[in-house]
């Protein structure tokens, strides 16, 4: 479902300016164009069920706090994440895993800084809330930022030649 929707969104741009997209986006677009309408409709039915279950969850809680991505950024030249246990996974899949609930349900999500790795790469968390909970998420995000001093305690990211950090 998300692949078909991404394909519908990206296909025009990909055809007009293919050099602006990486191989992963090109492949995603091509795969999305091959998805059958019946499969898409069945996925929409599943989306309705997932939304319903998340709504039930949000009857008991105000929001979820989750990681935003599963790993810190890697060089763009490497399209894979190599996990310590030897598993190799496509970077797109690894980086978007925790965003899927917001993408599938359409529920609001807010990303917040959550410190840095030892090498200075940024880490983030996200808040996911029920429909129309943007104000709740923004208020919670502001409270978390005010209470958190993690960003101030960690050293700034490493400087690269020619890059000015202000």
Coordinates of C-alpha atoms in Angstrom, one line a residue:
X1 CA 0.0 0.0 0.0
X2 CA 2.7 2.5 1.0
X3 CA 4.8 1.4 -2.0
X4 CA 1.9 2.0 -4.4
X5 CA 1.2 5.4 -2.8
X6 CA 4.8 6.4 -2.9
X7 CA 5.0 5.3 -6.5
X8 CA 2.0 7.5 -7.4
X9 CA 3.6 10.4 -5.7
X10 CA 7.1 9.9 -7.1
X11 CA 6.5 8.6 -10.7
X12 CA 6.1 12.0 -12.4
X13 CA 9.2 13.5 -10.7
X14 CA 11.2 10.3 -11.4
X15 CA 10.4 10.4 -15.1
X16 CA 11.0 14.2 -15.4
X17 CA 14.3 14.4 -13.4
X18 CA 15.6 10.8 -12.8
X19 CA 19.0 12.1 -11.7
X20 CA 17.5 13.6 -8.5
X21 CA 16.5 10.1 -7.2
X22 CA 18.6 7.3 -6.0
X23 CA 18.4 3.7 -7.1
X24 CA 16.3 2.9 -4.0
X25 CA 13.6 5.4 -4.9
X26 CA 13.6 4.3 -8.6
X27 CA 13.2 0.7 -7.5
X28 CA 10.4 1.6 -5.1
X29 CA 8.6 3.5 -7.8
X30 CA 8.9 0.6 -10.3
X31 CA 7.6 -1.9 -7.7
X32 CA 4.7 0.3 -6.8
X33 CA 3.6 0.6 -10.4
X34 CA 3.3 -3.2 -10.5
X35 CA 0.9 -3.5 -7.5
X36 CA -2.5 -4.7 -8.5
X37 CA -5.6 -2.6 -7.7
X38 CA -7.1 -5.6 -5.8
X39 CA -4.0 -5.9 -3.6
X40 CA -4.2 -2.2 -2.9
X41 CA -7.9 -2.3 -2.0
X42 CA -7.2 -5.3 0.3
X43 CA -4.3 -3.3 1.9
X44 CA -6.7 -0.4 2.5
X45 CA -9.0 -2.8 4.4
X46 CA -6.0 -3.8 6.5
X47 CA -5.2 -0.1 7.1
X48 CA -8.7 0.4 8.4
X49 CA -8.2 -2.4 10.9
X50 CA -4.8 -1.1 12.0
X51 CA -6.2 2.4 12.5
X52 CA -9.0 0.9 14.6
X53 CA -6.5 -1.0 16.9
X54 CA -4.4 2.2 17.3
X55 CA -7.5 4.2 18.2
X56 CA -8.3 1.6 20.9
X57 CA -4.8 1.9 22.2
X58 CA -5.1 5.7 22.4
X59 CA -8.3 5.4 24.5
X60 CA -5.9 4.3 27.3
X61 CA -2.8 6.5 26.6
X62 CA -2.2 10.0 25.3
X63 CA 0.7 9.1 22.9
X64 CA 3.5 6.7 22.2
X65 CA 7.2 7.5 22.5
X66 CA 9.3 5.5 20.1
X67 CA 12.7 5.7 18.3
X68 CA 12.4 7.5 15.0
X69 CA 15.0 5.4 13.2
X70 CA 16.6 2.1 14.0
X71 CA 20.2 3.2 13.5
X72 CA 22.3 6.4 13.2
X73 CA 22.9 7.7 9.7
X74 CA 25.3 5.9 7.4
X75 CA 27.1 7.3 4.4
X76 CA 24.7 7.7 1.5
X77 CA 27.1 5.6 -0.7
X78 CA 26.2 2.5 1.3
X79 CA 22.6 1.5 0.8
X80 CA 22.8 -1.2 3.6
X81 CA 22.8 -1.4 7.3
X82 CA 25.2 -4.0 8.7
X83 CA 23.9 -5.1 12.2
X84 CA 26.3 -6.4 14.9
X85 CA 24.7 -9.9 14.6
X86 CA 25.7 -10.1 10.9
X87 CA 22.3 -9.3 9.4
X88 CA 22.4 -7.0 6.4
X89 CA 19.3 -4.9 5.7
X90 CA 18.4 -2.2 3.2
X91 CA 18.9 1.2 4.7
X92 CA 15.5 2.5 3.5
X93 CA 13.7 -0.4 5.3
X94 CA 15.8 0.0 8.4
X95 CA 15.4 3.8 8.7
X96 CA 11.7 3.9 8.0
X97 CA 10.6 0.9 10.3
X98 CA 9.5 3.0 13.2
X99 CA 7.7 5.6 11.0
X100 CA 5.3 2.9 9.5
X101 CA 2.6 3.3 12.1
X102 CA 2.2 7.0 11.4
X103 CA 2.5 6.5 7.7
X104 CA -0.1 3.7 7.6
X105 CA -2.6 5.3 10.0
X106 CA -2.1 8.9 9.0
X107 CA -2.0 9.7 12.7
X108 CA 0.1 12.7 13.8
X109 CA 3.7 12.2 14.8
X110 CA 6.4 14.5 16.1
X111 CA 10.1 14.0 16.0
X112 CA 12.4 15.3 18.7
X113 CA 16.2 15.3 19.2
X114 CA 17.4 12.8 21.7
X115 CA 21.1 13.2 21.9
X116 CA 24.0 12.1 19.8
X117 CA 26.0 9.0 19.1
X118 CA 29.6 8.8 20.3
X119 CA 30.7 10.0 16.9
X120 CA 28.4 13.0 17.0
X121 CA 25.5 11.8 14.8
X122 CA 22.1 13.0 15.9
X123 CA 19.6 10.6 17.4
X124 CA 15.8 11.2 17.6
X125 CA 12.6 9.9 19.1
X126 CA 9.1 10.4 18.0
X127 CA 5.7 10.9 19.6
X128 CA 2.8 9.2 17.9
X129 CA -0.7 10.3 18.9
X130 CA -4.4 9.7 17.9
X131 CA -6.2 11.7 15.2
X132 CA -6.3 15.4 15.9
X133 CA -3.8 15.2 18.7
X134 CA -1.3 17.7 17.2
X135 CA -1.6 20.1 20.2
X136 CA -1.1 17.3 22.7
X137 CA 2.1 16.1 20.8
X138 CA 3.4 19.7 20.5
X139 CA 2.8 20.3 24.2
X140 CA 4.5 17.0 25.2
X141 CA 7.4 17.7 22.8
X142 CA 7.9 21.1 24.3
X143 CA 7.8 19.7 27.9
X144 CA 10.3 17.0 26.9
X145 CA 12.7 19.5 25.3
X146 CA 12.5 21.8 28.3
X147 CA 13.2 18.9 30.8
X148 CA 16.0 17.3 28.7
X149 CA 19.5 18.5 29.0
X150 CA 21.0 15.6 26.9
X151 CA 21.7 17.8 23.9
X152 CA 23.5 20.4 26.0
X153 CA 25.7 17.8 27.8
X154 CA 26.9 16.0 24.6
X155 CA 29.8 17.5 22.6
X156 CA 28.9 19.1 19.3
X157 CA 29.1 17.0 16.1
X158 CA 32.6 16.7 14.7
X159 CA 33.7 19.4 12.3
X160 CA 34.4 18.5 8.7
X161 CA 36.7 20.6 6.6
X162 CA 34.8 23.4 4.9
X163 CA 31.8 23.1 7.2
X164 CA 31.0 25.8 9.7
X165 CA 29.0 24.9 12.7
X166 CA 27.2 27.8 14.5

